[in-house]
PDB file of C-alpha atoms and ligand atoms in Angstrom:
ATOM      1  CA  UNK A   1      10.125  36.389 -37.467  1.00 95.00           C
ATOM      2  CA  UNK A   2      11.431  33.825 -39.967  1.00 97.00           C
ATOM      3  CA  UNK A   3       8.738  32.231 -42.067  1.00 98.00           C
ATOM      4  CA  UNK A   4       8.577  29.141 -44.278  1.00 98.00           C
ATOM      5  CA  UNK A   5       5.312  29.020 -46.264  1.00 98.00           C
ATOM      6  CA  UNK A   6       4.781  25.288 -46.850  1.00 98.00           C
ATOM      7  CA  UNK A   7       2.035  25.725 -49.490  1.00 98.00           C
ATOM      8  CA  UNK A   8       1.845  28.674 -51.871  1.00 98.00           C
ATOM      9  CA  UNK A   9       1.324  28.926 -55.644  1.00 98.00           C
ATOM     10  CA  UNK A  10       3.861  31.603 -56.534  1.00 98.00           C
ATOM     11  CA  UNK A  11       3.434  31.032 -60.279  1.00 97.00           C
ATOM     12  CA  UNK A  12       0.183  32.951 -59.959  1.00 96.00           C
ATOM     13  CA  UNK A  13       1.656  35.801 -57.879  1.00 97.00           C
ATOM     14  CA  UNK A  14       3.606  38.906 -58.831  1.00 96.00           C
ATOM     15  CA  UNK A  15       7.114  40.074 -57.969  1.00 96.00           C
ATOM     16  CA  UNK A  16       5.463  42.630 -55.648  1.00 97.00           C
ATOM     17  CA  UNK A  17       4.317  39.656 -53.580  1.00 98.00           C
ATOM     18  CA  UNK A  18       7.860  38.257 -53.381  1.00 98.00           C
ATOM     19  CA  UNK A  19       9.059  41.658 -52.279  1.00 98.00           C
ATOM     20  CA  UNK A  20       6.405  42.018 -49.572  1.00 98.00           C
ATOM     21  CA  UNK A  21       6.872  38.416 -48.422  1.00 98.00           C
ATOM     22  CA  UNK A  22      10.637  38.857 -48.086  1.00 97.00           C
ATOM     23  CA  UNK A  23      10.098  42.073 -46.098  1.00 97.00           C
ATOM     24  CA  UNK A  24       7.665  40.202 -43.808  1.00 97.00           C
ATOM     25  CA  UNK A  25      10.232  37.482 -43.039  1.00 97.00           C
ATOM     26  CA  UNK A  26       9.350  34.780 -45.590  1.00 97.00           C
ATOM     27  CA  UNK A  27      12.641  33.064 -46.443  1.00 97.00           C
ATOM     28  CA  UNK A  28      11.470  29.800 -47.999  1.00 98.00           C
ATOM     29  CA  UNK A  29       8.398  28.458 -49.769  1.00 98.00           C
ATOM     30  CA  UNK A  30       7.081  25.181 -51.120  1.00 98.00           C
ATOM     31  CA  UNK A  31       5.007  25.449 -54.286  1.00 98.00           C
ATOM     32  CA  UNK A  32       2.778  22.426 -54.902  1.00 98.00           C
ATOM     33  CA  UNK A  33       1.765  21.574 -58.457  1.00 98.00           C
ATOM     34  CA  UNK A  34      -1.954  22.266 -58.854  1.00 96.00           C
ATOM     35  CA  UNK A  35      -4.556  22.818 -61.508  1.00 93.00           C
ATOM     36  CA  UNK A  36      -4.415  25.414 -64.238  1.00 90.00           C
ATOM     37  CA  UNK A  37      -7.723  27.152 -63.565  1.00 89.00           C
ATOM     38  CA  UNK A  38      -8.904  26.243 -67.046  1.00 92.00           C
ATOM     39  CA  UNK A  39      -8.829  22.735 -68.542  1.00 94.00           C
ATOM     40  CA  UNK A  40      -5.479  21.487 -69.830  1.00 96.00           C
ATOM     41  CA  UNK A  41      -5.724  20.023 -73.307  1.00 95.00           C
ATOM     42  CA  UNK A  42      -2.890  17.501 -72.995  1.00 95.00           C
ATOM     43  CA  UNK A  43      -0.335  16.026 -70.621  1.00 95.00           C
ATOM     44  CA  UNK A  44       2.379  18.006 -72.435  1.00 95.00           C
ATOM     45  CA  UNK A  45       1.003  21.107 -70.724  1.00 96.00           C
ATOM     46  CA  UNK A  46       2.298  19.667 -67.424  1.00 97.00           C
ATOM     47  CA  UNK A  47       5.847  19.360 -68.754  1.00 97.00           C
ATOM     48  CA  UNK A  48       6.175  23.114 -69.217  1.00 96.00           C
ATOM     49  CA  UNK A  49       4.464  23.752 -65.892  1.00 97.00           C
ATOM     50  CA  UNK A  50       6.681  21.341 -63.915  1.00 98.00           C
ATOM     51  CA  UNK A  51       9.802  22.710 -65.644  1.00 98.00           C
ATOM     52  CA  UNK A  52       8.867  26.222 -64.561  1.00 98.00           C
ATOM     53  CA  UNK A  53       8.244  25.027 -60.975  1.00 98.00           C
ATOM     54  CA  UNK A  54      11.789  23.669 -60.702  1.00 98.00           C
ATOM     55  CA  UNK A  55      13.583  26.216 -62.911  1.00 97.00           C
ATOM     56  CA  UNK A  56      12.078  29.614 -63.550  1.00 97.00           C
ATOM     57  CA  UNK A  57      10.176  30.032 -60.290  1.00 98.00           C
ATOM     58  CA  UNK A  58      13.156  29.247 -57.988  1.00 97.00           C
ATOM     59  CA  UNK A  59      15.158  31.782 -60.007  1.00 97.00           C
ATOM     60  CA  UNK A  60      12.436  34.419 -59.615  1.00 97.00           C
ATOM     61  CA  UNK A  61      12.201  33.710 -55.848  1.00 98.00           C
ATOM     62  CA  UNK A  62      15.982  33.854 -55.499  1.00 96.00           C
ATOM     63  CA  UNK A  63      16.023  37.459 -56.686  1.00 96.00           C
ATOM     64  CA  UNK A  64      14.198  38.332 -53.470  1.00 97.00           C
ATOM     65  CA  UNK A  65      16.253  36.100 -51.191  1.00 96.00           C
ATOM     66  CA  UNK A  66      13.477  33.494 -50.971  1.00 97.00           C
ATOM     67  CA  UNK A  67      14.366  29.793 -51.328  1.00 97.00           C
ATOM     68  CA  UNK A  68      11.817  27.968 -53.511  1.00 98.00           C
ATOM     69  CA  UNK A  69      10.998  24.240 -53.551  1.00 98.00           C
ATOM     70  CA  UNK A  70       8.237  22.340 -55.340  1.00 98.00           C
ATOM     71  CA  UNK A  71       6.015  19.319 -54.927  1.00 98.00           C
ATOM     72  CA  UNK A  72       5.022  17.482 -58.097  1.00 98.00           C
ATOM     73  CA  UNK A  73       1.856  15.505 -58.870  1.00 98.00           C
ATOM     74  CA  UNK A  74      -1.309  15.161 -60.865  1.00 97.00           C
ATOM     75  CA  UNK A  75      -3.684  17.218 -58.720  1.00 97.00           C
ATOM     76  CA  UNK A  76      -7.089  15.814 -57.648  1.00 96.00           C
ATOM     77  CA  UNK A  77      -9.206  18.063 -59.861  1.00 95.00           C
ATOM     78  CA  UNK A  78      -7.324  17.262 -63.075  1.00 96.00           C
ATOM     79  CA  UNK A  79      -7.176  13.567 -62.192  1.00 96.00           C
ATOM     80  CA  UNK A  80     -10.750  13.451 -63.517  1.00 96.00           C
ATOM     81  CA  UNK A  81      -9.755  14.568 -67.025  1.00 95.00           C
ATOM     82  CA  UNK A  82      -8.656  11.693 -69.289  1.00 96.00           C
ATOM     83  CA  UNK A  83      -6.497  14.157 -71.252  1.00 96.00           C
ATOM     84  CA  UNK A  84      -4.413  14.798 -68.118  1.00 96.00           C
ATOM     85  CA  UNK A  85      -3.951  11.292 -66.752  1.00 94.00           C
ATOM     86  CA  UNK A  86      -0.976  10.342 -68.961  1.00 96.00           C
ATOM     87  CA  UNK A  87       1.044  12.765 -66.840  1.00 97.00           C
ATOM     88  CA  UNK A  88       1.250   9.981 -64.249  1.00 97.00           C
ATOM     89  CA  UNK A  89       3.900   8.390 -66.486  1.00 97.00           C
ATOM     90  CA  UNK A  90       5.918  11.632 -66.552  1.00 96.00           C
ATOM     91  CA  UNK A  91       6.050  12.043 -62.780  1.00 98.00           C
ATOM     92  CA  UNK A  92       9.021   9.754 -62.044  1.00 97.00           C
ATOM     93  CA  UNK A  93      11.287  11.966 -64.129  1.00 97.00           C
ATOM     94  CA  UNK A  94      10.444  14.936 -61.871  1.00 98.00           C
ATOM     95  CA  UNK A  95      10.381  13.090 -58.557  1.00 98.00           C
ATOM     96  CA  UNK A  96      14.124  12.529 -59.004  1.00 96.00           C
ATOM     97  CA  UNK A  97      14.916  16.261 -59.089  1.00 97.00           C
ATOM     98  CA  UNK A  98      16.653  18.010 -56.183  1.00 96.00           C
ATOM     99  CA  UNK A  99      14.156  20.897 -56.108  1.00 96.00           C
ATOM    100  CA  UNK A 100      11.250  18.488 -55.523  1.00 98.00           C
ATOM    101  CA  UNK A 101      10.626  17.870 -51.811  1.00 98.00           C
ATOM    102  CA  UNK A 102       7.341  15.908 -51.890  1.00 98.00           C
ATOM    103  CA  UNK A 103       4.643  14.325 -54.011  1.00 98.00           C
ATOM    104  CA  UNK A 104       1.651  16.707 -54.116  1.00 97.00           C
ATOM    105  CA  UNK A 105      -0.921  17.987 -54.119  1.00 97.00           C
ATOM    106  CA  UNK A 106      -2.702  14.676 -54.287  1.00 98.00           C
ATOM    107  CA  UNK A 107      -5.954  13.550 -52.646  1.00 97.00           C
ATOM    108  CA  UNK A 108      -9.611  14.248 -53.262  1.00 96.00           C
ATOM    109  CA  UNK A 109     -11.611  17.000 -54.885  1.00 95.00           C
ATOM    110  CA  UNK A 110     -14.999  15.415 -55.707  1.00 94.00           C
ATOM    111  CA  UNK A 111     -14.128  11.890 -54.465  1.00 95.00           C
ATOM    112  CA  UNK A 112     -14.570  10.114 -57.806  1.00 95.00           C
ATOM    113  CA  UNK A 113     -13.188   6.660 -58.723  1.00 96.00           C
ATOM    114  CA  UNK A 114     -10.651   8.432 -60.998  1.00 96.00           C
ATOM    115  CA  UNK A 115      -9.413  10.425 -58.017  1.00 96.00           C
ATOM    116  CA  UNK A 116      -9.223   7.238 -55.938  1.00 96.00           C
ATOM    117  CA  UNK A 117      -6.960   5.664 -58.499  1.00 97.00           C
ATOM    118  CA  UNK A 118      -4.662   8.688 -59.000  1.00 98.00           C
ATOM    119  CA  UNK A 119      -4.390   9.216 -55.232  1.00 98.00           C
ATOM    120  CA  UNK A 120      -3.367   5.613 -54.480  1.00 98.00           C
ATOM    121  CA  UNK A 121      -0.954   5.485 -57.440  1.00 98.00           C
ATOM    122  CA  UNK A 122       0.790   8.658 -56.304  1.00 98.00           C
ATOM    123  CA  UNK A 123       1.051   7.583 -52.659  1.00 98.00           C
ATOM    124  CA  UNK A 124       2.817   4.510 -54.037  1.00 98.00           C
ATOM    125  CA  UNK A 125       5.189   6.858 -55.908  1.00 98.00           C
ATOM    126  CA  UNK A 126       5.903   8.742 -52.675  1.00 98.00           C
ATOM    127  CA  UNK A 127       6.861   5.453 -51.025  1.00 98.00           C
ATOM    128  CA  UNK A 128       8.978   4.365 -54.014  1.00 98.00           C
ATOM    129  CA  UNK A 129      10.831   7.708 -54.242  1.00 98.00           C
ATOM    130  CA  UNK A 130      11.111   8.059 -50.444  1.00 98.00           C
ATOM    131  CA  UNK A 131       9.374  11.430 -50.515  1.00 98.00           C
ATOM    132  CA  UNK A 132       6.810  12.945 -48.161  1.00 98.00           C
ATOM    133  CA  UNK A 133       3.285  13.512 -49.513  1.00 98.00           C
ATOM    134  CA  UNK A 134       1.151  16.666 -49.497  1.00 98.00           C
ATOM    135  CA  UNK A 135      -2.520  15.754 -49.424  1.00 98.00           C
ATOM    136  CA  UNK A 136      -5.279  18.208 -50.351  1.00 96.00           C
ATOM    137  CA  UNK A 137      -8.688  17.686 -48.724  1.00 95.00           C
ATOM    138  CA  UNK A 138     -11.991  18.551 -50.420  1.00 92.00           C
ATOM    139  CA  UNK A 139     -13.668  21.848 -49.642  1.00 85.00           C
ATOM    140  CA  UNK A 140     -17.132  20.268 -49.686  1.00 86.00           C
ATOM    141  CA  UNK A 141     -18.195  17.473 -47.327  1.00 89.00           C
ATOM    142  CA  UNK A 142     -14.974  17.932 -45.349  1.00 90.00           C
ATOM    143  CA  UNK A 143     -15.406  15.348 -42.595  1.00 93.00           C
ATOM    144  CA  UNK A 144     -16.257  12.491 -44.956  1.00 94.00           C
ATOM    145  CA  UNK A 145     -13.498  13.561 -47.384  1.00 95.00           C
ATOM    146  CA  UNK A 146     -11.003  13.599 -44.561  1.00 96.00           C
ATOM    147  CA  UNK A 147     -12.001  10.169 -43.232  1.00 96.00           C
ATOM    148  CA  UNK A 148     -11.675   8.640 -46.662  1.00 96.00           C
ATOM    149  CA  UNK A 149      -8.338  10.406 -47.202  1.00 97.00           C
ATOM    150  CA  UNK A 150      -6.929   8.936 -43.997  1.00 98.00           C
ATOM    151  CA  UNK A 151      -8.173   5.458 -44.921  1.00 97.00           C
ATOM    152  CA  UNK A 152      -6.375   5.606 -48.282  1.00 97.00           C
ATOM    153  CA  UNK A 153      -3.206   6.939 -46.627  1.00 98.00           C
ATOM    154  CA  UNK A 154      -3.268   4.092 -44.086  1.00 97.00           C
ATOM    155  CA  UNK A 155      -3.858   1.509 -46.813  1.00 97.00           C
ATOM    156  CA  UNK A 156      -0.909   2.796 -48.887  1.00 97.00           C
ATOM    157  CA  UNK A 157       1.614   1.803 -46.233  1.00 96.00           C
ATOM    158  CA  UNK A 158       3.293   5.234 -46.213  1.00 98.00           C
ATOM    159  CA  UNK A 159       4.484   6.323 -42.751  1.00 98.00           C
ATOM    160  CA  UNK A 160       1.860   8.763 -41.359  1.00 98.00           C
ATOM    161  CA  UNK A 161       4.702  11.038 -40.218  1.00 98.00           C
ATOM    162  CA  UNK A 162       5.622  11.601 -43.859  1.00 98.00           C
ATOM    163  CA  UNK A 163       2.149  12.850 -44.846  1.00 98.00           C
ATOM    164  CA  UNK A 164       0.607  16.295 -44.389  1.00 98.00           C
ATOM    165  CA  UNK A 165      -3.165  16.493 -44.712  1.00 98.00           C
ATOM    166  CA  UNK A 166      -3.952  20.048 -45.749  1.00 97.00           C
ATOM    167  CA  UNK A 167      -6.780  22.615 -45.689  1.00 95.00           C
ATOM    168  CA  UNK A 168      -7.993  21.447 -42.277  1.00 96.00           C
ATOM    169  CA  UNK A 169     -10.395  23.280 -39.984  1.00 95.00           C
ATOM    170  CA  UNK A 170     -12.178  22.807 -36.648  1.00 95.00           C
ATOM    171  CA  UNK A 171     -14.193  19.912 -38.100  1.00 95.00           C
ATOM    172  CA  UNK A 172     -11.245  17.841 -39.337  1.00 96.00           C
ATOM    173  CA  UNK A 173      -8.360  18.735 -37.010  1.00 97.00           C
ATOM    174  CA  UNK A 174      -8.910  15.967 -34.461  1.00 97.00           C
ATOM    175  CA  UNK A 175      -9.307  13.190 -37.015  1.00 97.00           C
ATOM    176  CA  UNK A 176      -5.971  14.023 -38.590  1.00 98.00           C
ATOM    177  CA  UNK A 177      -4.220  14.612 -35.298  1.00 97.00           C
ATOM    178  CA  UNK A 178      -5.183  11.129 -34.138  1.00 97.00           C
ATOM    179  CA  UNK A 179      -3.902   9.601 -37.385  1.00 97.00           C
ATOM    180  CA  UNK A 180      -0.276  10.641 -36.784  1.00 97.00           C
ATOM    181  CA  UNK A 181      -0.183  12.669 -40.009  1.00 98.00           C
ATOM    182  CA  UNK A 182       0.959  16.299 -40.067  1.00 98.00           C
ATOM    183  CA  UNK A 183      -1.756  18.952 -40.024  1.00 98.00           C
ATOM    184  CA  UNK A 184      -1.897  21.717 -42.648  1.00 98.00           C
ATOM    185  CA  UNK A 185      -4.022  24.865 -42.302  1.00 97.00           C
ATOM    186  CA  UNK A 186      -4.594  27.367 -45.087  1.00 96.00           C
ATOM    187  CA  UNK A 187      -5.230  30.877 -43.813  1.00 96.00           C
ATOM    188  CA  UNK A 188      -7.476  32.776 -46.213  1.00 91.00           C
ATOM    189  CA  UNK A 189      -8.942  36.289 -46.235  1.00 88.00           C
ATOM    190  CA  UNK A 190     -12.555  35.148 -46.068  1.00 79.00           C
ATOM    191  CA  UNK A 191     -12.891  31.387 -46.392  1.00 74.00           C
ATOM    192  CA  UNK A 192     -11.058  28.384 -44.863  1.00 73.00           C
ATOM    193  CA  UNK A 193      -9.205  29.537 -41.697  1.00 90.00           C
ATOM    194  CA  UNK A 194      -8.500  32.995 -40.260  1.00 95.00           C
ATOM    195  CA  UNK A 195      -5.451  33.874 -38.085  1.00 96.00           C
ATOM    196  CA  UNK A 196      -7.718  34.119 -35.025  1.00 96.00           C
ATOM    197  CA  UNK A 197      -9.302  30.713 -35.573  1.00 96.00           C
ATOM    198  CA  UNK A 198      -5.823  29.264 -36.141  1.00 97.00           C
ATOM    199  CA  UNK A 199      -4.667  30.658 -32.807  1.00 98.00           C
ATOM    200  CA  UNK A 200      -7.600  28.926 -31.101  1.00 97.00           C
ATOM    201  CA  UNK A 201      -6.655  25.597 -32.698  1.00 98.00           C
ATOM    202  CA  UNK A 202      -3.032  26.012 -31.605  1.00 98.00           C
ATOM    203  CA  UNK A 203      -4.270  26.697 -28.086  1.00 98.00           C
ATOM    204  CA  UNK A 204      -6.407  23.577 -28.094  1.00 98.00           C
ATOM    205  CA  UNK A 205      -4.059  21.178 -29.908  1.00 97.00           C
ATOM    206  CA  UNK A 206      -0.554  22.579 -29.322  1.00 98.00           C
ATOM    207  CA  UNK A 207       2.175  23.235 -31.899  1.00 98.00           C
ATOM    208  CA  UNK A 208       3.367  19.691 -32.690  1.00 98.00           C
ATOM    209  CA  UNK A 209       2.993  18.645 -36.356  1.00 98.00           C
ATOM    210  CA  UNK A 210       1.099  21.884 -37.094  1.00 98.00           C
ATOM    211  CA  UNK A 211       1.793  23.666 -40.411  1.00 98.00           C
ATOM    212  CA  UNK A 212       0.378  27.064 -41.377  1.00 98.00           C
ATOM    213  CA  UNK A 213       0.270  28.165 -45.014  1.00 98.00           C
ATOM    214  CA  UNK A 214      -1.288  30.933 -47.109  1.00 97.00           C
ATOM    215  CA  UNK A 215      -2.142  28.613 -50.043  1.00 95.00           C
ATOM    216  CA  UNK A 216      -2.113  31.856 -52.037  1.00 95.00           C
ATOM    217  CA  UNK A 217      -2.945  31.372 -55.702  1.00 95.00           C
ATOM    218  CA  UNK A 218      -4.771  33.273 -58.440  1.00 93.00           C
ATOM    219  CA  UNK A 219      -7.950  33.411 -56.349  1.00 91.00           C
ATOM    220  CA  UNK A 220      -8.618  35.874 -53.551  1.00 92.00           C
ATOM    221  CA  UNK A 221      -5.817  35.050 -51.119  1.00 95.00           C
ATOM    222  CA  UNK A 222      -2.991  36.753 -49.241  1.00 96.00           C
ATOM    223  CA  UNK A 223       0.644  35.573 -49.023  1.00 98.00           C
ATOM    224  CA  UNK A 224       1.174  37.611 -45.839  1.00 98.00           C
ATOM    225  CA  UNK A 225      -1.366  35.692 -43.754  1.00 97.00           C
ATOM    226  CA  UNK A 226       1.414  33.435 -42.435  1.00 98.00           C
ATOM    227  CA  UNK A 227       2.981  36.519 -40.867  1.00 98.00           C
ATOM    228  CA  UNK A 228      -0.436  37.718 -39.638  1.00 97.00           C
ATOM    229  CA  UNK A 229      -0.906  34.351 -37.915  1.00 98.00           C
ATOM    230  CA  UNK A 230       2.495  34.667 -36.211  1.00 98.00           C
ATOM    231  CA  UNK A 231       1.506  38.099 -34.947  1.00 98.00           C
ATOM    232  CA  UNK A 232      -1.877  36.858 -33.759  1.00 98.00           C
ATOM    233  CA  UNK A 233      -0.056  34.074 -31.858  1.00 98.00           C
ATOM    234  CA  UNK A 234       2.211  36.592 -30.108  1.00 98.00           C
ATOM    235  CA  UNK A 235      -0.768  38.788 -29.182  1.00 98.00           C
ATOM    236  CA  UNK A 236      -2.487  35.733 -27.731  1.00 98.00           C
ATOM    237  CA  UNK A 237       0.497  35.023 -25.471  1.00 98.00           C
ATOM    238  CA  UNK A 238       2.440  32.417 -27.474  1.00 98.00           C
ATOM    239  CA  UNK A 239       6.219  32.858 -27.239  1.00 98.00           C
ATOM    240  CA  UNK A 240       8.632  33.769 -30.046  1.00 97.00           C
ATOM    241  CA  UNK A 241       9.827  30.169 -29.830  1.00 98.00           C
ATOM    242  CA  UNK A 242       6.274  28.835 -30.409  1.00 98.00           C
ATOM    243  CA  UNK A 243       5.918  31.074 -33.465  1.00 98.00           C
ATOM    244  CA  UNK A 244       9.321  29.966 -34.771  1.00 98.00           C
ATOM    245  CA  UNK A 245       8.327  26.318 -34.335  1.00 98.00           C
ATOM    246  CA  UNK A 246       5.056  26.671 -36.247  1.00 98.00           C
ATOM    247  CA  UNK A 247       6.232  29.042 -38.975  1.00 98.00           C
ATOM    248  CA  UNK A 248       9.782  27.751 -39.483  1.00 98.00           C
ATOM    249  CA  UNK A 249      10.963  24.625 -37.696  1.00 97.00           C
ATOM    250  CA  UNK A 250       7.860  22.513 -38.384  1.00 98.00           C
ATOM    251  CA  UNK A 251       7.896  22.952 -42.185  1.00 98.00           C
ATOM    252  CA  UNK A 252      11.678  22.463 -42.189  1.00 98.00           C
ATOM    253  CA  UNK A 253      11.241  19.206 -40.270  1.00 98.00           C
ATOM    254  CA  UNK A 254       8.404  17.968 -42.471  1.00 98.00           C
ATOM    255  CA  UNK A 255       9.961  18.663 -45.875  1.00 98.00           C
ATOM    256  CA  UNK A 256      13.436  17.881 -44.516  1.00 98.00           C
ATOM    257  CA  UNK A 257      12.314  14.248 -44.625  1.00 97.00           C
ATOM    258  CA  UNK A 258      12.895  14.418 -48.393  1.00 98.00           C
ATOM    259  CA  UNK A 259      16.639  14.748 -47.745  1.00 97.00           C
ATOM    260  CA  UNK A 260      16.588  17.576 -50.316  1.00 97.00           C
ATOM    261  CA  UNK A 261      15.744  20.664 -48.290  1.00 96.00           C
ATOM    262  CA  UNK A 262      18.886  22.708 -48.848  1.00 92.00           C
ATOM    263  CA  UNK A 263      18.647  25.872 -46.748  1.00 92.00           C
ATOM    264  CA  UNK A 264      22.385  26.571 -46.709  1.00 87.00           C
ATOM    265  CA  UNK A 265      23.483  30.189 -47.198  1.00 84.00           C
ATOM    266  CA  UNK A 266      20.025  31.450 -46.261  1.00 85.00           C
ATOM    267  CA  UNK A 267      20.133  34.328 -43.830  1.00 73.00           C
ATOM    268  CA  UNK A 268      17.776  32.777 -41.318  1.00 71.00           C
ATOM    269  CA  UNK A 269      19.644  32.223 -38.073  1.00 57.00           C
ATOM    270  CA  UNK A 270      17.272  32.951 -35.227  1.00 52.00           C
ATOM    271  CA  UNK A 271      18.966  35.382 -32.893  1.00 47.00           C
ATOM    272  CA  UNK A 272      17.800  37.149 -29.779  1.00 48.00           C
ATOM    273  CA  UNK A 273      17.765  40.914 -29.535  1.00 51.00           C
ATOM    274  CA  UNK A 274      19.777  41.669 -26.352  1.00 49.00           C
ATOM    275  CA  UNK A 275      17.637  44.731 -25.575  1.00 54.00           C
ATOM    276  CA  UNK A 276      14.144  43.353 -26.026  1.00 55.00           C
ATOM    277  CA  UNK A 277      14.690  39.619 -25.685  1.00 53.00           C
ATOM    278  CA  UNK A 278      12.702  39.199 -28.910  1.00 56.00           C
ATOM    279  CA  UNK A 279      13.998  36.909 -31.597  1.00 53.00           C
ATOM    280  CA  UNK A 280      15.249  38.778 -34.613  1.00 48.00           C
ATOM    281  CA  UNK A 281      16.508  37.811 -38.030  1.00 47.00           C
ATOM    282  CA  UNK A 282      20.239  38.171 -38.453  1.00 44.00           C
ATOM    283  CA  UNK A 283      20.648  41.175 -40.729  1.00 38.00           C
ATOM    284  CA  UNK A 284      16.933  41.116 -41.489  1.00 39.00           C
ATOM    285  CA  UNK A 285      13.775  42.833 -40.403  1.00 38.00           C
TER     286      UNK A 285
HETATM  287 ZN1   ZN B 301      -2.864  24.481 -53.270  1.00 75.15          ZN
END
């Protein structure tokens, strides 16, 4: 099983995680810029963070055979802090970098006017830099947050096919599906989605434009839940090809729209085991 985790915060994970992810079939990840967990005291704090997302972290991932890409943005939560907002002027410098495959995470946390402004400004950057956009949706008041998110996306003029709306669940899936945007689902140990609920959504809505991520960070989360979802799909009767589409080809197609998704030299050719008919990783587990 080859796996591309399209949303994971590796900065907050250990090398043990990289090791276990690689053993489970994770060959590529996208790490979106997000909040610090504690308040940042100045925009300069972002410079070091963004530099590590495009320098140190890809190096660390590479030691385990994992290809690492980033998305860069002022995240919704920190958009409310006047000390952080000047980072908007620093973004263009990073959106030019090869390791950056989208603008994100942007969107809403508490749906404040400050978030409105940062969200619209950064969708405009995505259009200007011809990058896809990764959009976070609020964990509270999900349906209303999602409706407003889609309205702002539509107003920005960005092509819906270049936007993923993330952290969806049974309440928001249909709204986003009808919008033409990509659908992101974060599989968590005890909140958001579980592998079983994800399988039900894939049954109901199919595999087109569906992205599954672990969104693992420094909270209680699990970077192997992408793999667990693939296994739950197989148990439920989905084919190896369905699993490969959701866990590999879909994220490759979505972030490939950046023109920067270099997966050359990665050992990820899908092959078929002549004895079992199962797809296997060339030289892998
Ligand atoms: Zn995130």
